Short mmCIF file of N, CA and C in Angstrom, two decimals:
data_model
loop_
_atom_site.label_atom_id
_atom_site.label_comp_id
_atom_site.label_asym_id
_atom_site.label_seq_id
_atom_site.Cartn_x
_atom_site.Cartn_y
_atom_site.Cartn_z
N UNK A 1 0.80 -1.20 0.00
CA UNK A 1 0.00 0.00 0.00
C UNK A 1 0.85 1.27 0.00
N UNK A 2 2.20 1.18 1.03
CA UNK A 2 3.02 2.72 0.67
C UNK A 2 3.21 3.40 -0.51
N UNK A 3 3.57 1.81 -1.55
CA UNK A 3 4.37 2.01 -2.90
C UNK A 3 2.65 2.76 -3.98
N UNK A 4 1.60 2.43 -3.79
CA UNK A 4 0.48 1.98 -4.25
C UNK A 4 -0.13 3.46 -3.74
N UNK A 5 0.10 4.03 -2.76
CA UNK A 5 -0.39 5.13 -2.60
C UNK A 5 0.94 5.97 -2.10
N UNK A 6 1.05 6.66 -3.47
CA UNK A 6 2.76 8.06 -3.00
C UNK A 6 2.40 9.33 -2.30
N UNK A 7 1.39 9.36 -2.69
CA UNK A 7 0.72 10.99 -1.77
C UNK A 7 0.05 10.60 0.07
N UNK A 8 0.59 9.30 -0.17
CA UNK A 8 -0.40 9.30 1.47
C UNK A 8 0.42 9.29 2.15
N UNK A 9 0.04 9.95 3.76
CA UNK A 9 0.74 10.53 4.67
C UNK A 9 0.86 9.88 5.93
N UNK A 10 1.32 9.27 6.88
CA UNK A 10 1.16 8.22 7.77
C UNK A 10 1.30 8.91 9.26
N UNK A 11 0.91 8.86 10.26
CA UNK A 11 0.95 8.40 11.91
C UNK A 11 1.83 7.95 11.94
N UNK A 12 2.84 8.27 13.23
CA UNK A 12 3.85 7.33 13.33
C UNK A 12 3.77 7.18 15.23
N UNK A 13 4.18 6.01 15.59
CA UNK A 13 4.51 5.41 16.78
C UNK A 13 5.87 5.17 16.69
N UNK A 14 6.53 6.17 18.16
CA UNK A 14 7.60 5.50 18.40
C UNK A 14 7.62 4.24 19.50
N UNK A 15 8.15 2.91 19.23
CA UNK A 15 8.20 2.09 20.09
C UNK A 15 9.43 1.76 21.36
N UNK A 16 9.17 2.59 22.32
CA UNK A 16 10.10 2.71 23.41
C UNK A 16 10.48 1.19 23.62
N UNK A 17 11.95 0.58 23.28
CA UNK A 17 12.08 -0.36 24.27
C UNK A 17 13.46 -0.36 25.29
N UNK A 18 13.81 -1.38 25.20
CA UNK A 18 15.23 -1.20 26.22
C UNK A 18 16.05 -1.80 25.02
N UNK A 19 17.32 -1.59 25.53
CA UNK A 19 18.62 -1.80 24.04
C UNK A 19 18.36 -3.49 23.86
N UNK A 20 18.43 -3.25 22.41
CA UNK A 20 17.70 -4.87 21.58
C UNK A 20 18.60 -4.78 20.48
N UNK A 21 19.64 -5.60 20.09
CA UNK A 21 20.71 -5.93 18.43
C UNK A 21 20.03 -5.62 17.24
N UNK A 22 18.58 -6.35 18.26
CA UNK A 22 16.87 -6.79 16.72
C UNK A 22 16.00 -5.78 17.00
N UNK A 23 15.21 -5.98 15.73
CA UNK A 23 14.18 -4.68 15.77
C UNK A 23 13.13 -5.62 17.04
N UNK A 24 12.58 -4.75 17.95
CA UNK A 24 11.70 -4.92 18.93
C UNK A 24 11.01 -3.67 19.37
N UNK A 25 9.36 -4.07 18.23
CA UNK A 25 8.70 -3.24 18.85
C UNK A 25 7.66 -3.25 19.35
N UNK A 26 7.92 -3.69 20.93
CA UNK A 26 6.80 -4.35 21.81
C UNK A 26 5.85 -5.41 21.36
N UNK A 27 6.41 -6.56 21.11
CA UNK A 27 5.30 -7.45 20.42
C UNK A 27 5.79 -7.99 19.65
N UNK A 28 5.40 -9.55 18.87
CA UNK A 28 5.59 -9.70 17.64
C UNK A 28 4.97 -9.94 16.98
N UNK A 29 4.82 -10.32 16.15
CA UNK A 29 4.05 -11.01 14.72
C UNK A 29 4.15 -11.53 14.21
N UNK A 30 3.36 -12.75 14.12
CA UNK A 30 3.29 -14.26 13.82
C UNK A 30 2.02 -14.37 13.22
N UNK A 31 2.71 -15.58 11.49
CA UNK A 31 1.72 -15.60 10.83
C UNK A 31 0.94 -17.25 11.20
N UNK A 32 1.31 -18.10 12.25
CA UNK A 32 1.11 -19.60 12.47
C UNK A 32 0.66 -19.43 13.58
N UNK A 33 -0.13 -20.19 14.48
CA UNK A 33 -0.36 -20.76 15.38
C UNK A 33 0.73 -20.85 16.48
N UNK A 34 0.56 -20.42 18.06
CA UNK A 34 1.53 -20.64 18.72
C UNK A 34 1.86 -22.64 18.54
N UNK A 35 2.82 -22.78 19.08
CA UNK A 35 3.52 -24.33 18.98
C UNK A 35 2.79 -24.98 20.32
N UNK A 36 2.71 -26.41 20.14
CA UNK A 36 2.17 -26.98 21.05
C UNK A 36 2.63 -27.12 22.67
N UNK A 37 4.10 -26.87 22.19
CA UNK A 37 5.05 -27.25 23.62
C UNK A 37 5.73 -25.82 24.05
N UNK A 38 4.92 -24.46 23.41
CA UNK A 38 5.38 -23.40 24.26
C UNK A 38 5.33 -22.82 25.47
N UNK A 39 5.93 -22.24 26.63
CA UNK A 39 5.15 -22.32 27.59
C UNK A 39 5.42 -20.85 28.49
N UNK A 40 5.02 -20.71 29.33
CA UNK A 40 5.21 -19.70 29.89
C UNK A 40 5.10 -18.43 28.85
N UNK A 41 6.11 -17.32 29.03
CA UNK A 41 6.22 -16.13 28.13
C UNK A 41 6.44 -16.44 26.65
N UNK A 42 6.82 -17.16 26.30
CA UNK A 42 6.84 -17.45 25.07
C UNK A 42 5.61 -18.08 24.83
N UNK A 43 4.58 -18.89 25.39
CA UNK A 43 3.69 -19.09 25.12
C UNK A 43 2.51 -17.75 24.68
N UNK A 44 2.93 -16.63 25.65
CA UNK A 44 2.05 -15.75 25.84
C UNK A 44 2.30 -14.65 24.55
N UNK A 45 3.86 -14.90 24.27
CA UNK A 45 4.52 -14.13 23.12
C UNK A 45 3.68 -14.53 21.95
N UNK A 46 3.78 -15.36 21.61
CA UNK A 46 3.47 -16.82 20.62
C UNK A 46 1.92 -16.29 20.23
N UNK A 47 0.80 -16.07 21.40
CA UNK A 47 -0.95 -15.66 21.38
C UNK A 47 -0.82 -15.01 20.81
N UNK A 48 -0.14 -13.76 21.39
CA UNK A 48 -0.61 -12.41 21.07
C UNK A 48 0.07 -12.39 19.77
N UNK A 49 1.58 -12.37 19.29
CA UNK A 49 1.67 -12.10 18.20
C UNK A 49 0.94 -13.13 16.95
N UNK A 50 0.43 -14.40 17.16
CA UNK A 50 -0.37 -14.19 16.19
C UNK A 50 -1.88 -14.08 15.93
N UNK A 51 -2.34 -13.32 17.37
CA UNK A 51 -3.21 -12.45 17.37
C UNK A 51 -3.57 -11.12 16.44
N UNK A 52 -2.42 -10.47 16.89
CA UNK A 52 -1.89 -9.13 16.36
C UNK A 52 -2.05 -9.63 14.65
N UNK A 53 -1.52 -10.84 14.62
CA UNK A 53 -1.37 -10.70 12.70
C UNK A 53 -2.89 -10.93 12.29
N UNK A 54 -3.82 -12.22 13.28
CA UNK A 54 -5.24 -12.26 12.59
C UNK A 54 -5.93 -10.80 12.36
N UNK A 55 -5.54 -9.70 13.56
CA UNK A 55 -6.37 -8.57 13.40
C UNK A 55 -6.10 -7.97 12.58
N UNK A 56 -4.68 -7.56 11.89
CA UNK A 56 -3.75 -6.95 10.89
C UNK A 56 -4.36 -7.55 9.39
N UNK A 57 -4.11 -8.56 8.96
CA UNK A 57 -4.53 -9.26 8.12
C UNK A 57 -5.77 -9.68 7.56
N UNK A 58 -6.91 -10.06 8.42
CA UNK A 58 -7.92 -10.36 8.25
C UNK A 58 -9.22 -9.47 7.67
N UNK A 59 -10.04 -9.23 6.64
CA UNK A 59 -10.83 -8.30 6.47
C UNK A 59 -11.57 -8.23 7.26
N UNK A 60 -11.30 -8.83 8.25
CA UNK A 60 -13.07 -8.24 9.62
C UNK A 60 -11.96 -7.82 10.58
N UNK A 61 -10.11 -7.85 11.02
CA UNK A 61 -9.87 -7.56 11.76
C UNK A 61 -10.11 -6.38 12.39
N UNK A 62 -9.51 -5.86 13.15
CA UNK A 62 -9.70 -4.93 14.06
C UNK A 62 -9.05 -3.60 13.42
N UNK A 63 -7.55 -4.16 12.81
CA UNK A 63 -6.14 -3.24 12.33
C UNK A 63 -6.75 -3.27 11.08
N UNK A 64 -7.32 -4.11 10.18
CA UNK A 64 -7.52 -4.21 9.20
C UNK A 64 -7.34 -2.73 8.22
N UNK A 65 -6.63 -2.76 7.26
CA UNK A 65 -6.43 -1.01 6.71
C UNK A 65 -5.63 -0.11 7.27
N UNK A 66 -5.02 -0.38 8.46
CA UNK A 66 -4.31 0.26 9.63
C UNK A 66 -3.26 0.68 8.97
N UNK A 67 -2.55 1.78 8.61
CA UNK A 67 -1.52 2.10 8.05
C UNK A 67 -0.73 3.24 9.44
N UNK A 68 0.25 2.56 9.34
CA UNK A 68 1.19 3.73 10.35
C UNK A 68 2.96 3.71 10.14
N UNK A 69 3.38 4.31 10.59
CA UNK A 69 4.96 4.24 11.08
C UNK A 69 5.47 3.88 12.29
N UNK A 70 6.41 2.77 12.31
CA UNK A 70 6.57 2.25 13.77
C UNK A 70 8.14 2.12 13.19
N UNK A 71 8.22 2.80 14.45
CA UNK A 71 10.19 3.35 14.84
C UNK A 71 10.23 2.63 16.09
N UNK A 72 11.56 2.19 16.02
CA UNK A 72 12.51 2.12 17.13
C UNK A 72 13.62 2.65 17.42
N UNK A 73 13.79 3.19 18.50
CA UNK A 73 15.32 3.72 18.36
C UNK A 73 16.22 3.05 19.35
N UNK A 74 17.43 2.71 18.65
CA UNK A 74 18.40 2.46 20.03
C UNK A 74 19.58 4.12 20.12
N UNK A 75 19.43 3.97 21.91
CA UNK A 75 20.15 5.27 22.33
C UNK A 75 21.19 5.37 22.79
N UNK A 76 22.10 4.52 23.01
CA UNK A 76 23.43 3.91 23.98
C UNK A 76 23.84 5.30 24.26
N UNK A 77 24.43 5.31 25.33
CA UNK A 77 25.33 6.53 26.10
C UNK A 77 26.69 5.92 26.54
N UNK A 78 27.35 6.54 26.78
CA UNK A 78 28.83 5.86 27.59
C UNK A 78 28.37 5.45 28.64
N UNK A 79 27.50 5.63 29.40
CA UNK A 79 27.53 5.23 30.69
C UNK A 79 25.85 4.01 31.05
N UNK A 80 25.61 3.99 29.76
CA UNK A 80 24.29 2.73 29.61
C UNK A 80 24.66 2.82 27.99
N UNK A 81 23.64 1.56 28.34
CA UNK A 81 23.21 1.13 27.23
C UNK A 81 21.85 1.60 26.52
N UNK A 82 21.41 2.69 27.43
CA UNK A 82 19.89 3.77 26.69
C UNK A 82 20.15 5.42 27.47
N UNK A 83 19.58 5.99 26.78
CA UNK A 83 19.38 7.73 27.27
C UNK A 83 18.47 8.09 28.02
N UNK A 84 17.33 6.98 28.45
CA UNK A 84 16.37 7.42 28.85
C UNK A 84 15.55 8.68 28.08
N UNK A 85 16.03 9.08 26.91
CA UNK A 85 15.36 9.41 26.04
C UNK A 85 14.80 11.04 26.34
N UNK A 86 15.80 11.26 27.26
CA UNK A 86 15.23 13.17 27.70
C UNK A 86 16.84 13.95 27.83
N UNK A 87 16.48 14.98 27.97
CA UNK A 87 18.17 15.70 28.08
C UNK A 87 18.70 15.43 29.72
N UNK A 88 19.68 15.37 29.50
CA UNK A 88 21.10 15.16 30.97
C UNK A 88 21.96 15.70 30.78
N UNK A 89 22.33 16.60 31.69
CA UNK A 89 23.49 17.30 32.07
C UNK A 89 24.81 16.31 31.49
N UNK A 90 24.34 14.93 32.05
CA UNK A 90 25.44 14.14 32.02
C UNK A 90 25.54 13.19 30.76
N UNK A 91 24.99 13.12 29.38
CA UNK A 91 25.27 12.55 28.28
C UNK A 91 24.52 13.48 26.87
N UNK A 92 24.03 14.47 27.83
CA UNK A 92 23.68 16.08 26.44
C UNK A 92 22.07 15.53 26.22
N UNK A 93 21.81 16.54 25.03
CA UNK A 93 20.48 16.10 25.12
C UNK A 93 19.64 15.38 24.04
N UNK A 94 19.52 14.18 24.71
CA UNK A 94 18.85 13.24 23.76
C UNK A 94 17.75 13.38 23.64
N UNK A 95 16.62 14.05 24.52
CA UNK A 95 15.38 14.40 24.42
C UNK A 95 15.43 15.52 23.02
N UNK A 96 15.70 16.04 22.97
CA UNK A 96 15.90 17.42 21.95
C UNK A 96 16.76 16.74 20.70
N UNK A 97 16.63 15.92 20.81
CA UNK A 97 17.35 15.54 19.71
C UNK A 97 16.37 14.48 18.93
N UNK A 98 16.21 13.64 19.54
CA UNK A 98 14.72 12.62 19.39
C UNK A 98 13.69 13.30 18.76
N UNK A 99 13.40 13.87 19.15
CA UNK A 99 11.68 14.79 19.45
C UNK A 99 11.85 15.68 18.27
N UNK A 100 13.02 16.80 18.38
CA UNK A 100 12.86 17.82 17.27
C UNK A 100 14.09 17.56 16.08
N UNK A 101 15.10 16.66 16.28
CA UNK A 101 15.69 16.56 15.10
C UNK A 101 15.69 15.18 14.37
N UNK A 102 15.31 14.17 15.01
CA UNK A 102 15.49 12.75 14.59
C UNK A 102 13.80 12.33 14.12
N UNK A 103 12.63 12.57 14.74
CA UNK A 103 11.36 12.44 14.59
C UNK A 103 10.85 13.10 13.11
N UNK A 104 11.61 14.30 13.04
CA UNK A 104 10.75 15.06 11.89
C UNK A 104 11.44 14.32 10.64
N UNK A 105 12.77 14.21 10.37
CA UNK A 105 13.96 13.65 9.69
C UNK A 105 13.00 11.67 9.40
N UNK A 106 12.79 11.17 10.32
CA UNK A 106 11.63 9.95 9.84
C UNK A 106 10.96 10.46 9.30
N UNK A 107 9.63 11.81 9.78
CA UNK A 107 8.59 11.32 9.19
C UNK A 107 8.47 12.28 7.24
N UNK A 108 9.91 12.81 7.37
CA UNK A 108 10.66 13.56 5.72
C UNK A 108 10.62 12.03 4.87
N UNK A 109 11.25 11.63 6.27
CA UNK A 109 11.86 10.64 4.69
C UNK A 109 10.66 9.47 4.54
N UNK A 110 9.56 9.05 5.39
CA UNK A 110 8.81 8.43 5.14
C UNK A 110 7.17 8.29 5.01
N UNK A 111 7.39 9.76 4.63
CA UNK A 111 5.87 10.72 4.63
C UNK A 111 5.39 10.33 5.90
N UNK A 112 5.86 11.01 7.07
CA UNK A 112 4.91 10.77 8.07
C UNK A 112 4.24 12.17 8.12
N UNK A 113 2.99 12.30 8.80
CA UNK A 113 2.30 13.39 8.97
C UNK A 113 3.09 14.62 9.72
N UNK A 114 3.68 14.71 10.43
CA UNK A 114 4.31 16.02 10.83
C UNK A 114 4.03 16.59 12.14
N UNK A 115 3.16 16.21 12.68
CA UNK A 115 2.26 16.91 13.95
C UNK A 115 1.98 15.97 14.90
N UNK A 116 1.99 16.86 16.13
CA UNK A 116 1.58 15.64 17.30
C UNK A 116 0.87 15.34 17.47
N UNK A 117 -0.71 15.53 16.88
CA UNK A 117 -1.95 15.17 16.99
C UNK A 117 -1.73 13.63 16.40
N UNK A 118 -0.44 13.50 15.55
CA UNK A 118 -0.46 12.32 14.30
C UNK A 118 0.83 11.13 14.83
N UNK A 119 0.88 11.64 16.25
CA UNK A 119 2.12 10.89 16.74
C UNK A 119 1.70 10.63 18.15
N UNK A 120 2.43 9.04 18.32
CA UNK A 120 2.15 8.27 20.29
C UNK A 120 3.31 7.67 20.33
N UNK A 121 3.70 6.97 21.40
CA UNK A 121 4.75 6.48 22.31
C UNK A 121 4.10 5.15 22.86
N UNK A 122 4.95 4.32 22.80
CA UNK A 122 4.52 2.89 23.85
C UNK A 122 5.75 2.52 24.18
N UNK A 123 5.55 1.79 25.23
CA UNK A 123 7.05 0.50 25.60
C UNK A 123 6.84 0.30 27.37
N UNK A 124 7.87 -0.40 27.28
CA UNK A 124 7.56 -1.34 28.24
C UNK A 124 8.94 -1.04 29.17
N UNK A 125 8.84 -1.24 30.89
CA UNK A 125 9.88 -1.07 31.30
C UNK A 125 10.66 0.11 30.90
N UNK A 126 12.31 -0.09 30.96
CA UNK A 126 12.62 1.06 30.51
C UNK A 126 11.83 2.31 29.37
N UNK A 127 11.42 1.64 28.29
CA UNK A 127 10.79 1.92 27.51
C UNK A 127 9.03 2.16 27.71
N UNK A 128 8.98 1.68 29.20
CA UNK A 128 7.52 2.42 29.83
C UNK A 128 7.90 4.08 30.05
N UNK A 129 9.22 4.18 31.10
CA UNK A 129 9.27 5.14 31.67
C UNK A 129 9.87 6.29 30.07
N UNK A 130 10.43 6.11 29.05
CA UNK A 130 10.73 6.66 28.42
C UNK A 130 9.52 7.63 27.74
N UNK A 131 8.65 6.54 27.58
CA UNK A 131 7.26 6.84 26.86
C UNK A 131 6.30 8.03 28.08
N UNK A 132 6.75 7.47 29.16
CA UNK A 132 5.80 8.47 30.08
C UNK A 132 6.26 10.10 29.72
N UNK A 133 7.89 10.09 30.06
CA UNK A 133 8.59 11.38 29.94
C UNK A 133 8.06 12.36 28.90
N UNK A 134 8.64 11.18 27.65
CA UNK A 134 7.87 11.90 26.52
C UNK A 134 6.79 12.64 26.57
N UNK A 135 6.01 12.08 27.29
CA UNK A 135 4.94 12.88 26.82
C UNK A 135 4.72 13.65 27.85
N UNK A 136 5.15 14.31 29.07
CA UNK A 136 4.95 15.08 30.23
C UNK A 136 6.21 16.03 30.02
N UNK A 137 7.07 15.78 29.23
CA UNK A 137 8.45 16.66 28.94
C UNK A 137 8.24 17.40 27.36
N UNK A 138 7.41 16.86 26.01
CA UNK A 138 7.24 16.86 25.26
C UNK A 138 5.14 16.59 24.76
N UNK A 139 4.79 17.53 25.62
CA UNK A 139 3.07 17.23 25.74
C UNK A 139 2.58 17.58 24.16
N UNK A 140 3.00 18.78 23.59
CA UNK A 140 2.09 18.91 22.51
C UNK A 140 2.96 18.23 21.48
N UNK A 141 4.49 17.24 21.28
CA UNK A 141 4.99 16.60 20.23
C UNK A 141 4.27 15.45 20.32
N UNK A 142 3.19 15.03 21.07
CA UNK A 142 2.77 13.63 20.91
C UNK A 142 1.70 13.69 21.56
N UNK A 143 0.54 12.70 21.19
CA UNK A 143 -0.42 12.41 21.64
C UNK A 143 -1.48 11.50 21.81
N UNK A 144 -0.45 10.79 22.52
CA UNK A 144 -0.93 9.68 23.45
C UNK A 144 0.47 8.30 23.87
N UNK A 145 0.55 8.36 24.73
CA UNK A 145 1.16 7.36 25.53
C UNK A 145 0.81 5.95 26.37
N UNK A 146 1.38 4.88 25.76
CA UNK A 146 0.66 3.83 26.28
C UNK A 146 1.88 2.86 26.67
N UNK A 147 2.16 2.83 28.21
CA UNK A 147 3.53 2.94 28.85
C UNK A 147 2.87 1.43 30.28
N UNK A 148 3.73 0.57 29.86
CA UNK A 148 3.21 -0.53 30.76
C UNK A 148 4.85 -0.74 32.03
N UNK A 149 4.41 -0.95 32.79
CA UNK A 149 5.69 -1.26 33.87
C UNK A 149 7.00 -0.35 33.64
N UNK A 150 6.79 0.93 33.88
CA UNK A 150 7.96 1.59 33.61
C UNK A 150 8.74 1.33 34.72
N UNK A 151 10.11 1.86 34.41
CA UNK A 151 10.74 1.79 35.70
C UNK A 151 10.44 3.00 36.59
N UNK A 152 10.91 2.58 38.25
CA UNK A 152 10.48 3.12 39.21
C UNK A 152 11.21 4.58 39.06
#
């Protein structure tokens, strides 16, 4: 559909997580059936992502038509392995850098809409508390935050 429609303009989600090699953005997506002998979190991994794909895929799903932009960023600092994603005295400012030079620079290069009415935050853990900031440090660049177990 991107290639299929050149004038259309997309929403984008950034997906807060904690430092990952792989793309991880909260979730996965699976086109099979979880496995018979999965268990625990991977069992639960296994539901939902190929949950997520029946709703995505399916013409009665839920996502069905759902078009968006989903970013991840990794932030390493010298002194972690993430920025926590706001400015510090002590590794400069990654908030201001995210938000007003790295966000707009995606949504240039991948027609995203431009505005925070057209932009949210999620993640989990580290990537809870990142997503909260965002949006209490950065209220009118985004709108809406959906931030599970951040850190304390």
């Amino acid at each position: 559909d991107y290639h299929q429609h050149p004038n259309a303009k997309y929403p984008l989600v950034i997906a807060h997580g904690h430092y990952s090699a792989t793309w991880m953005a909260g979730g996965s997506f699976r086109s099979t059936p979880p496995s018979g002998d999965a268990k625990g979190y991977d069992r639960v991994d296994q539901e939902y992502g190929y949950y997520l794909y029946k709703n995505w895929t399916s013409p009665t799903g839920v996502f069905h038509g759902a078009r968006m932009l989903v970013a991840t960023l990794n932030h390493p600092v010298p002194f972690f392995d993430d920025s926590y994603a706001v400015n510090s005295a002590n590794v400069g400012p990654y908030g201001d850098a995210i938000v007003k030079e790295l966000i707009p620079k995606i949504e240039q290069t991948f027609r995203g809409i431009g505005a925070g009415w057209a932009r949210a935050m999620m993640g989990g853990s580290t990537g809870g508390w990142e997503t909260l900031a965002g949006q209490v440090m950065y209220p009118t660049d985004f709108n809406g935050a959906y931030a599970a177990c951040p850190d304390p």
